Coordinates of C-alpha atoms in Angstrom, one line a residue:
X1 CA 60.3 -7.4 -126.1
X2 CA 61.6 -4.0 -126.0
X3 CA 60.1 -0.3 -126.2
X4 CA 62.6 2.4 -127.1
X5 CA 60.7 5.9 -125.8
X6 CA 62.1 9.4 -126.5
X7 CA 58.8 11.3 -126.3
X8 CA 55.8 10.1 -125.6
X9 CA 53.1 9.3 -128.9
X10 CA 49.4 8.9 -128.5
X11 CA 48.1 5.8 -130.0
X12 CA 44.8 6.5 -131.7
X13 CA 41.8 3.6 -130.9
X14 CA 40.9 1.0 -133.8
X15 CA 37.3 1.9 -135.0
X16 CA 35.8 -1.9 -134.7
X17 CA 32.7 -0.7 -135.9
X18 CA 33.1 -0.4 -139.4
X19 CA 35.5 -2.7 -141.8
X20 CA 38.2 -0.4 -142.7
X21 CA 41.4 -1.6 -145.1
X22 CA 42.8 -4.4 -143.9
X23 CA 46.5 -3.1 -141.7
X24 CA 49.8 -4.6 -142.5
X25 CA 50.9 -7.6 -141.1
X26 CA 47.4 -8.9 -140.2
X27 CA 46.6 -11.4 -137.4
X28 CA 44.7 -14.6 -138.2
X29 CA 42.9 -17.2 -136.1
X30 CA 42.1 -20.6 -137.9
X31 CA 39.1 -23.0 -136.8
X32 CA 38.9 -26.3 -137.5
X33 CA 34.5 -25.5 -137.3
X34 CA 33.4 -28.9 -137.5
X35 CA 35.4 -30.0 -134.3
X36 CA 34.8 -27.0 -132.8
X37 CA 31.5 -26.5 -132.8
X38 CA 30.7 -30.2 -131.6
X39 CA 33.1 -29.1 -128.7
X40 CA 30.8 -26.0 -128.0
X41 CA 28.3 -28.4 -128.4
X42 CA 29.3 -30.6 -125.8
X43 CA 30.0 -27.7 -123.4
X44 CA 26.4 -26.3 -123.8
X45 CA 25.0 -29.4 -123.9
X46 CA 23.1 -29.1 -127.4
X47 CA 23.9 -29.7 -130.8
X48 CA 25.0 -26.4 -132.4
X49 CA 25.5 -24.9 -135.7
X50 CA 27.4 -21.8 -136.8
X51 CA 24.5 -19.5 -136.7
X52 CA 24.5 -20.8 -132.8
X53 CA 28.0 -19.4 -131.7
X54 CA 27.8 -16.7 -129.0
X55 CA 28.7 -13.2 -129.7
X56 CA 31.0 -13.2 -127.2
X57 CA 33.2 -16.2 -129.0
X58 CA 34.2 -13.7 -131.9
X59 CA 34.5 -10.8 -129.4
X60 CA 37.0 -12.2 -127.4
X61 CA 38.7 -12.7 -131.2
X62 CA 38.6 -9.2 -131.6
X63 CA 40.0 -8.4 -128.4
X64 CA 43.2 -10.2 -128.6
X65 CA 43.7 -8.5 -132.0
X66 CA 42.9 -10.4 -134.9
X67 CA 42.3 -9.2 -138.0
X68 CA 40.9 -12.3 -139.7
X69 CA 38.9 -15.9 -139.0
X70 CA 39.2 -18.6 -141.1
X71 CA 36.7 -21.2 -140.6
X72 CA 38.6 -23.7 -142.0
X73 CA 36.2 -27.1 -143.7
X74 CA 33.6 -25.7 -144.4
X75 CA 32.4 -27.2 -147.1
X76 CA 30.2 -30.5 -147.7
X77 CA 32.4 -33.5 -146.9
X78 CA 32.2 -36.5 -149.5
X79 CA 30.2 -39.8 -148.1
X80 CA 32.5 -42.0 -150.3
X81 CA 36.0 -40.0 -149.0
X82 CA 34.2 -40.7 -145.8
X83 CA 34.0 -44.7 -145.9
X84 CA 37.5 -44.5 -147.3
X85 CA 38.7 -42.9 -144.2
X86 CA 36.9 -45.2 -141.9
X87 CA 38.4 -48.1 -144.1
X88 CA 41.9 -46.7 -144.6
X89 CA 44.3 -48.8 -142.0
X90 CA 46.9 -46.7 -142.6
X91 CA 45.4 -44.1 -141.0
X92 CA 44.3 -45.6 -137.8
X93 CA 47.8 -45.2 -136.0
X94 CA 46.8 -41.2 -136.6
X95 CA 43.3 -41.5 -134.9
X96 CA 45.5 -43.9 -132.2
X97 CA 47.7 -40.9 -131.3
X98 CA 45.1 -38.2 -131.6
X99 CA 41.9 -39.7 -130.0
X100 CA 43.0 -43.0 -128.2
X101 CA 39.5 -45.1 -128.2
X102 CA 38.4 -43.9 -131.0
X103 CA 34.9 -45.4 -133.2
X104 CA 34.1 -45.0 -136.5
X105 CA 31.5 -42.6 -135.8
X106 CA 34.5 -40.1 -134.4
X107 CA 35.4 -40.3 -138.5
X108 CA 33.7 -37.6 -140.4
X109 CA 36.1 -37.8 -143.7
X110 CA 38.4 -35.4 -144.3
X111 CA 37.2 -31.8 -145.5
X112 CA 39.6 -31.7 -148.2
X113 CA 37.4 -34.3 -149.6
X114 CA 34.7 -32.0 -151.1
X115 CA 31.6 -33.3 -152.4
X116 CA 29.7 -29.9 -153.3
X117 CA 31.2 -26.3 -152.6
X118 CA 28.2 -25.9 -150.1
X119 CA 28.8 -25.8 -146.3
X120 CA 28.6 -28.6 -144.7
X121 CA 24.8 -29.9 -143.2
X122 CA 26.8 -30.6 -139.7
X123 CA 28.1 -27.0 -140.0
X124 CA 25.2 -24.8 -141.1
X125 CA 23.9 -23.3 -144.4
X126 CA 24.6 -20.1 -147.2
X127 CA 22.7 -18.2 -144.4
X128 CA 24.0 -19.0 -141.7
X129 CA 27.9 -18.4 -143.2
X130 CA 26.7 -14.8 -144.5
X131 CA 25.5 -14.0 -141.0
X132 CA 29.0 -15.0 -139.3
X133 CA 30.8 -12.9 -141.7
X134 CA 28.2 -9.6 -141.1
X135 CA 29.3 -10.7 -137.5
X136 CA 32.9 -10.4 -138.0
X137 CA 32.5 -7.4 -140.0
X138 CA 30.7 -5.7 -137.4
X139 CA 33.7 -6.4 -134.9
X140 CA 35.9 -4.9 -137.6
X141 CA 37.4 -8.8 -139.2
X142 CA 37.5 -10.7 -142.4
X143 CA 36.2 -14.1 -143.0
X144 CA 38.6 -16.2 -145.0
X145 CA 37.2 -19.8 -146.1
X146 CA 38.7 -23.0 -148.1
X147 CA 39.5 -22.8 -151.7
X148 CA 40.4 -26.8 -152.5
X149 CA 41.5 -26.6 -156.2
X150 CA 43.5 -29.2 -156.8
X151 CA 40.8 -31.9 -156.8
X152 CA 37.3 -32.8 -155.7
X153 CA 36.0 -35.7 -153.7
X154 CA 35.2 -39.0 -155.7
X155 CA 31.8 -38.3 -155.6
X156 CA 31.6 -34.5 -156.5
X157 CA 29.1 -34.0 -159.6
X158 CA 31.2 -33.2 -162.0
X159 CA 32.4 -36.5 -162.0
X160 CA 29.3 -37.8 -163.9
X161 CA 28.3 -34.4 -165.4
X162 CA 31.7 -33.4 -167.1
X163 CA 34.4 -36.3 -166.9
X164 CA 36.4 -33.7 -168.8
X165 CA 37.3 -31.5 -165.9
X166 CA 39.4 -34.1 -164.2
X167 CA 42.8 -36.1 -165.4
X168 CA 41.6 -39.2 -167.2
X169 CA 43.2 -42.4 -167.7
X170 CA 42.8 -46.0 -169.4
X171 CA 42.3 -49.1 -168.3
X172 CA 45.7 -50.0 -169.4
X173 CA 46.8 -47.2 -167.1
X174 CA 44.5 -48.5 -164.0
X175 CA 46.0 -52.3 -164.7
X176 CA 49.5 -50.6 -164.5
X177 CA 49.1 -48.6 -161.5
X178 CA 45.5 -49.6 -159.7
X179 CA 46.5 -47.1 -156.9
X180 CA 46.7 -44.4 -158.8
X181 CA 42.9 -44.2 -160.0
X182 CA 39.5 -45.4 -159.3
X183 CA 36.7 -46.3 -161.9
X184 CA 33.9 -44.0 -162.0
X185 CA 30.6 -43.8 -164.0
X186 CA 29.6 -40.7 -166.2
X187 CA 26.4 -39.3 -166.8
X188 CA 25.6 -41.9 -169.4
X189 CA 26.1 -44.9 -167.6
X190 CA 30.0 -45.2 -169.7
X191 CA 33.2 -45.7 -167.4
X192 CA 35.8 -43.0 -166.5
X193 CA 39.3 -43.9 -165.5
X194 CA 40.1 -40.9 -163.0
X195 CA 43.4 -39.8 -161.4
X196 CA 43.2 -39.6 -157.8
X197 CA 44.5 -35.8 -156.6
X198 CA 47.8 -35.8 -155.9
X199 CA 51.4 -34.0 -154.7
X200 CA 53.9 -35.8 -156.8
X201 CA 56.2 -35.6 -154.4
X202 CA 53.8 -38.1 -152.0
X203 CA 51.3 -40.5 -152.8
X204 CA 48.0 -40.2 -154.1
X205 CA 45.4 -39.0 -152.1
X206 CA 42.6 -41.9 -152.5
X207 CA 39.6 -39.9 -151.2
X208 CA 39.8 -37.3 -154.0
X209 CA 39.7 -36.9 -157.8
X210 CA 42.4 -35.1 -159.6
X211 CA 41.0 -31.9 -161.7
X212 CA 42.4 -31.0 -165.2
X213 CA 44.0 -27.3 -165.0
X214 CA 44.9 -27.4 -169.1
X215 CA 41.3 -27.7 -169.3
X216 CA 40.0 -23.6 -170.1
X217 CA 36.5 -25.0 -169.2
X218 CA 37.0 -26.2 -165.6
X219 CA 39.0 -23.4 -165.2
X220 CA 36.4 -21.4 -165.9
X221 CA 34.0 -23.4 -163.6
X222 CA 36.3 -23.1 -160.9
X223 CA 36.2 -19.7 -160.9
X224 CA 32.8 -19.4 -160.9
X225 CA 33.2 -22.0 -157.8
X226 CA 35.4 -19.3 -156.0
X227 CA 32.9 -16.3 -157.1
X228 CA 30.1 -18.3 -155.3
X229 CA 32.0 -18.5 -151.9
X230 CA 33.5 -15.1 -152.0
X231 CA 29.7 -14.0 -151.9
X232 CA 29.7 -15.0 -148.3
X233 CA 33.7 -14.5 -147.4
X234 CA 36.6 -12.2 -147.6
X235 CA 39.2 -14.4 -148.8
X236 CA 40.3 -18.1 -148.8
X237 CA 43.3 -19.9 -148.1
X238 CA 44.1 -21.8 -151.5
X239 CA 44.8 -25.5 -150.8
X240 CA 48.1 -26.8 -152.1
X241 CA 48.3 -23.4 -154.8
X242 CA 51.7 -24.4 -156.3
X243 CA 50.1 -27.9 -157.6
X244 CA 48.2 -25.8 -160.5
X245 CA 51.6 -23.4 -161.7
X246 CA 51.3 -24.7 -165.3
X247 CA 55.1 -25.7 -165.1
X248 CA 54.2 -28.4 -161.9
X249 CA 51.1 -29.6 -163.1
X250 CA 52.8 -30.6 -166.7
X251 CA 55.8 -32.3 -164.8
X252 CA 53.0 -34.4 -162.8
X253 CA 50.7 -35.3 -165.6
X254 CA 52.6 -35.1 -168.6
X255 CA 52.1 -38.6 -169.8
X256 CA 47.9 -38.1 -169.3
X257 CA 47.7 -34.9 -171.3
X258 CA 48.9 -36.2 -174.3
X259 CA 48.8 -33.5 -177.2
X260 CA 46.9 -30.9 -174.6
X261 CA 48.6 -27.5 -175.0
X262 CA 50.1 -25.4 -171.7
X263 CA 48.0 -22.8 -171.4
X264 CA 49.1 -19.2 -171.6
X265 CA 48.3 -18.0 -168.6
X266 CA 48.3 -19.4 -165.6
X267 CA 45.5 -20.5 -163.7
X268 CA 46.0 -18.0 -160.6
X269 CA 46.4 -14.8 -163.2
X270 CA 42.9 -15.8 -164.3
X271 CA 41.5 -15.9 -161.1
X272 CA 42.8 -13.2 -158.9
X273 CA 42.4 -10.9 -162.1
X274 CA 38.5 -11.9 -161.8
X275 CA 38.5 -11.0 -158.1
X276 CA 41.2 -8.2 -157.7
X277 CA 39.6 -7.1 -154.0
X278 CA 39.5 -10.5 -152.6
X279 CA 42.3 -12.1 -150.1
X280 CA 44.0 -14.5 -151.9
X281 CA 46.0 -16.7 -149.3
X282 CA 48.3 -19.5 -150.9
X283 CA 49.6 -22.7 -149.2
X284 CA 52.7 -23.3 -151.2
X285 CA 55.7 -24.9 -150.6
X286 CA 59.1 -26.0 -152.9
X287 CA 60.0 -22.3 -153.6
X288 CA 56.9 -21.7 -155.2
X289 CA 55.7 -18.5 -152.9
X290 CA 57.4 -15.9 -154.8
X291 CA 55.6 -16.9 -158.1
X292 CA 52.7 -17.4 -156.4
X293 CA 53.0 -13.8 -155.2
X294 CA 53.5 -12.1 -158.4
X295 CA 50.6 -14.2 -160.1
X296 CA 48.0 -11.9 -157.3
X297 CA 48.3 -14.0 -154.0
X298 CA 48.2 -11.4 -151.1
X299 CA 50.2 -13.9 -148.8
X300 CA 51.7 -17.0 -149.1
X301 CA 52.8 -19.8 -146.5
X302 CA 56.1 -19.7 -145.2
X303 CA 57.0 -23.0 -144.5
X304 CA 61.0 -22.6 -144.5
X305 CA 60.3 -19.6 -141.6
X306 CA 58.8 -22.9 -139.5
X307 CA 61.0 -25.4 -140.4
X308 CA 64.1 -23.1 -139.2
X309 CA 62.5 -21.9 -135.8
X310 CA 61.6 -25.7 -134.9
X311 CA 64.7 -27.2 -136.1
X312 CA 66.9 -24.2 -134.0
X313 CA 68.4 -23.1 -137.6
X314 CA 69.3 -19.8 -136.2
X315 CA 71.8 -18.6 -139.0
X316 CA 69.6 -19.9 -141.8
X317 CA 66.6 -18.2 -140.3
X318 CA 68.8 -15.2 -140.1
X319 CA 69.3 -15.3 -143.8
X320 CA 65.8 -16.1 -144.3
X321 CA 64.8 -13.1 -143.0
X322 CA 67.0 -10.6 -145.3
X323 CA 64.8 -11.8 -148.0
X324 CA 63.2 -8.5 -149.7
X325 CA 60.9 -6.6 -148.1
X326 CA 57.9 -7.0 -150.7
X327 CA 58.1 -11.0 -150.1
X328 CA 58.6 -10.4 -146.2
X329 CA 55.8 -8.8 -145.8
X330 CA 53.5 -11.4 -147.9
X331 CA 54.6 -14.3 -145.7
X332 CA 52.5 -16.3 -143.5
X333 CA 54.5 -17.1 -140.8
X334 CA 53.0 -20.2 -137.8
X335 CA 53.9 -22.1 -135.2
X336 CA 51.2 -24.8 -135.4
X337 CA 48.3 -24.9 -138.2
X338 CA 45.8 -27.9 -139.2
X339 CA 48.0 -29.9 -141.2
X340 CA 51.5 -29.1 -138.6
X341 CA 52.0 -30.9 -135.1
X342 CA 50.7 -28.8 -132.0
X343 CA 53.2 -25.9 -131.5
X344 CA 53.2 -26.9 -127.6
X345 CA 54.4 -30.3 -128.7
X346 CA 56.8 -29.5 -131.0
X347 CA 58.5 -26.3 -128.4
X348 CA 57.8 -27.2 -125.1
X349 CA 57.4 -24.5 -122.8
X350 CA 60.9 -23.3 -122.4
X351 CA 61.5 -22.5 -126.1
X352 CA 57.7 -20.9 -126.5
X353 CA 57.9 -17.6 -125.1
X354 CA 60.8 -16.8 -127.6
X355 CA 59.2 -18.4 -131.0
X356 CA 56.2 -17.2 -129.8
X357 CA 57.1 -13.3 -129.9
X358 CA 59.2 -14.0 -132.8
X359 CA 56.0 -15.2 -135.0
X360 CA 53.5 -12.3 -133.6
X361 CA 56.0 -9.6 -134.4
X362 CA 58.0 -10.7 -137.5
X363 CA 57.0 -8.7 -140.7
X364 CA 53.8 -10.9 -142.7
X365 CA 50.4 -12.7 -141.6
X366 CA 50.6 -14.0 -138.3
X367 CA 48.9 -17.4 -138.4
X368 CA 47.1 -18.9 -135.0
X369 CA 45.5 -22.2 -134.8
X370 CA 42.4 -22.8 -132.1
X371 CA 44.0 -24.9 -129.0
X372 CA 47.2 -23.2 -129.5
X373 CA 47.1 -20.9 -126.9
X374 CA 46.0 -23.2 -124.4
X375 CA 48.7 -25.4 -125.0
X376 CA 47.1 -28.4 -126.5
X377 CA 49.5 -30.9 -127.6
X378 CA 46.8 -33.1 -129.5
X379 CA 46.5 -32.5 -133.4
X380 CA 43.0 -33.1 -134.6
X381 CA 43.7 -35.1 -137.8
X382 CA 41.7 -33.7 -140.4
X383 CA 39.7 -36.8 -140.8
X384 CA 38.3 -37.2 -137.2
X385 CA 35.4 -35.1 -134.9
X386 CA 37.6 -34.1 -132.4
X387 CA 41.0 -35.2 -130.8
X388 CA 41.8 -36.5 -126.9
X389 CA 40.2 -33.9 -124.3
X390 CA 42.6 -31.6 -122.8
X391 CA 43.2 -29.3 -120.3
X392 CA 44.5 -25.5 -120.8
X393 CA 47.4 -24.4 -119.3
X394 CA 46.6 -21.3 -117.9
X395 CA 50.0 -19.7 -118.0
X396 CA 50.9 -20.4 -121.5
X397 CA 47.2 -18.3 -122.3
X398 CA 48.4 -15.6 -120.4
X399 CA 51.5 -15.3 -122.0
X400 CA 50.1 -15.4 -125.6
X401 CA 46.9 -13.1 -124.4
X402 CA 49.9 -10.8 -123.0
X403 CA 52.3 -11.1 -126.8
X404 CA 49.2 -10.8 -128.7
X405 CA 48.2 -7.4 -126.9
X406 CA 51.9 -5.9 -127.5
X407 CA 51.5 -7.2 -131.1
X408 CA 48.8 -5.4 -131.6
X409 CA 50.2 -1.9 -131.1
X410 CA 50.3 0.4 -134.4
X411 CA 54.3 0.1 -134.5
X412 CA 53.8 -3.6 -135.7
X413 CA 51.9 -2.7 -138.3
X414 CA 53.7 -0.7 -140.4
X415 CA 56.5 -0.3 -142.6
X416 CA 60.0 0.3 -142.1
X417 CA 61.0 -3.0 -140.3
X418 CA 64.7 -3.3 -140.1
X419 CA 67.0 -7.1 -138.9
X420 CA 69.5 -6.1 -136.9
X421 CA 73.3 -7.7 -137.0
X422 CA 73.9 -9.2 -133.6
X423 CA 77.5 -9.9 -133.2
X424 CA 79.2 -12.1 -130.4
X425 CA 80.0 -10.8 -126.6
X426 CA 82.0 -12.3 -124.5
X427 CA 80.6 -15.8 -124.7
X428 CA 79.9 -16.3 -128.5
X429 CA 76.5 -16.8 -127.9
X430 CA 75.5 -14.2 -130.1
X431 CA 74.7 -16.2 -132.6
X432 CA 71.4 -17.8 -130.8
X433 CA 69.6 -14.3 -131.2
X434 CA 67.3 -13.0 -133.6
X435 CA 67.0 -9.3 -133.6
X436 CA 64.7 -6.6 -135.2
X437 CA 63.5 -3.0 -134.5
X438 CA 60.0 -1.3 -136.0
X439 CA 60.2 2.5 -136.1
X440 CA 57.2 4.5 -134.8
X441 CA 56.2 8.2 -134.3
X442 CA 58.6 8.5 -131.4
X443 CA 58.8 5.4 -130.3
X444 CA 60.4 2.0 -131.8
X445 CA 60.2 -1.5 -130.5
X446 CA 63.6 -3.4 -130.8
X447 CA 62.7 -7.4 -130.7
X448 CA 65.4 -9.7 -129.2
X449 CA 64.6 -13.1 -129.4
X450 CA 66.7 -16.1 -128.1
X451 CA 66.2 -19.1 -130.0
X452 CA 69.2 -21.2 -128.5
X453 CA 69.0 -23.9 -125.4
X454 CA 70.5 -21.4 -122.7
X455 CA 71.3 -17.7 -121.9
X456 CA 72.6 -15.8 -124.7
X457 CA 74.3 -11.9 -125.3
X458 CA 75.5 -10.2 -128.0
X459 CA 76.1 -6.8 -129.0
X460 CA 73.7 -4.7 -131.6
X461 CA 75.3 -1.3 -133.0
X462 CA 72.9 1.2 -134.0
X463 CA 74.0 4.3 -136.5
X464 CA 75.3 7.5 -134.4
X465 CA 72.8 9.6 -135.1
X466 CA 70.0 6.7 -134.3
X467 CA 68.8 8.2 -130.6
X468 CA 69.2 12.0 -131.0
X469 CA 71.3 12.7 -128.2
X470 CA 68.6 11.8 -125.9
X471 CA 68.6 9.3 -123.0
X472 CA 67.0 6.4 -124.0
X473 CA 64.8 4.3 -121.8
X474 CA 64.2 0.5 -122.5
X475 CA 61.1 -1.1 -121.4
X476 CA 60.9 -4.5 -121.4
X477 CA 57.3 -4.8 -122.5
X478 CA 57.4 -8.5 -121.6
X479 CA 58.9 -8.8 -118.5
X480 CA 57.6 -5.7 -116.9
X481 CA 60.9 -3.9 -116.4
X482 CA 62.6 -0.6 -117.8
X483 CA 66.1 0.3 -117.9
X484 CA 67.8 4.0 -118.7
X485 CA 71.0 4.4 -121.0

């Protein structure tokens, strides 16, 4: 990471005492809430709830430059889902990998199998959540929580009170494909055949019940639920948001929808219109990102970025980064999250500096995960209370802290980003390099990252008037070296 300076600029201090408009290209920190609280409790020697978290934990995130804190897994887990998580042997291999020697008491159930949209009693109360939001606001940060729109847990009260909110089948459907449905009771004691939630490209999630987004009453009920959530947070990460798109939903569930007409509007149009000042973040795949942005999402996952960085497809990454600015600035860039393997396990120490700089300084939201800075390699499986204990890597931690401090500079949070073409030098390794420029008030930030497996060199052409005839000083901010040209 290089800073090009032609005159001294004064960087204004950000006022952390008030909540100013969210800056461009914000930094987000994800915390798996219940495992995190249990870990803090083990360190403190007592059981901790959300209200017991020391203010220093939030202050540290602010010091690192974070704008958003995403507390994943806030809502009440389904007891029936927990029982399924403890008994499904197909999950045991993942548990073994994450937590060798795990016990049944370590399996708390998936936070995406929700019995009720109320804080899990192991985490705290509505008042506790609101107090955390206030504390974050005092520090200049915002709170992000989950919305799991595609499904509920199999014991959610809507199952009995409003079975019409769900995709329902018949006994014949159940007999033909029992792995796709479960039998429930409605409030009158009658039997209901309910479809498991699913992504059409994968097996059903058997700890969930599929909601019917072609039912306008369900849409209204879900928007009402999101309104309640929005009373204690500033935005939501919407799980598997592309599954609710009309075309996707119709393609997945057409055999069970019968003559139900396709709604005239998309659900997300209705939802984002109802809460225009809410921050909407979509987990999105399968080329749905742009469509979801047009429906009101402020940010959408960029899995393509992650895949190309992980696999070392530098040319494909370069072409991906040539997309329009309006799209780039609303992408969520990450090296890990609760679904993906740990960055330490995927990239190793040799690749980490380059990919960490890239993920922290390109346009869009920069998404980091609890445990990433410590270089933890064991992913916390979402059904588990913890992963295997690991020691933090102080060297990696210091590297991330340095990168985050540099990435907090105002130049990285404005408009005008420019992707640069790198041409091969004598050894033809320029294709391993990604380079881009951020403008500033008299300062420019030039970022060059080597995504190859060895030393690389290349040539970058600047316009003739780029430096205005001045002597240019290149300050290598990461390695603390200076070059004058």
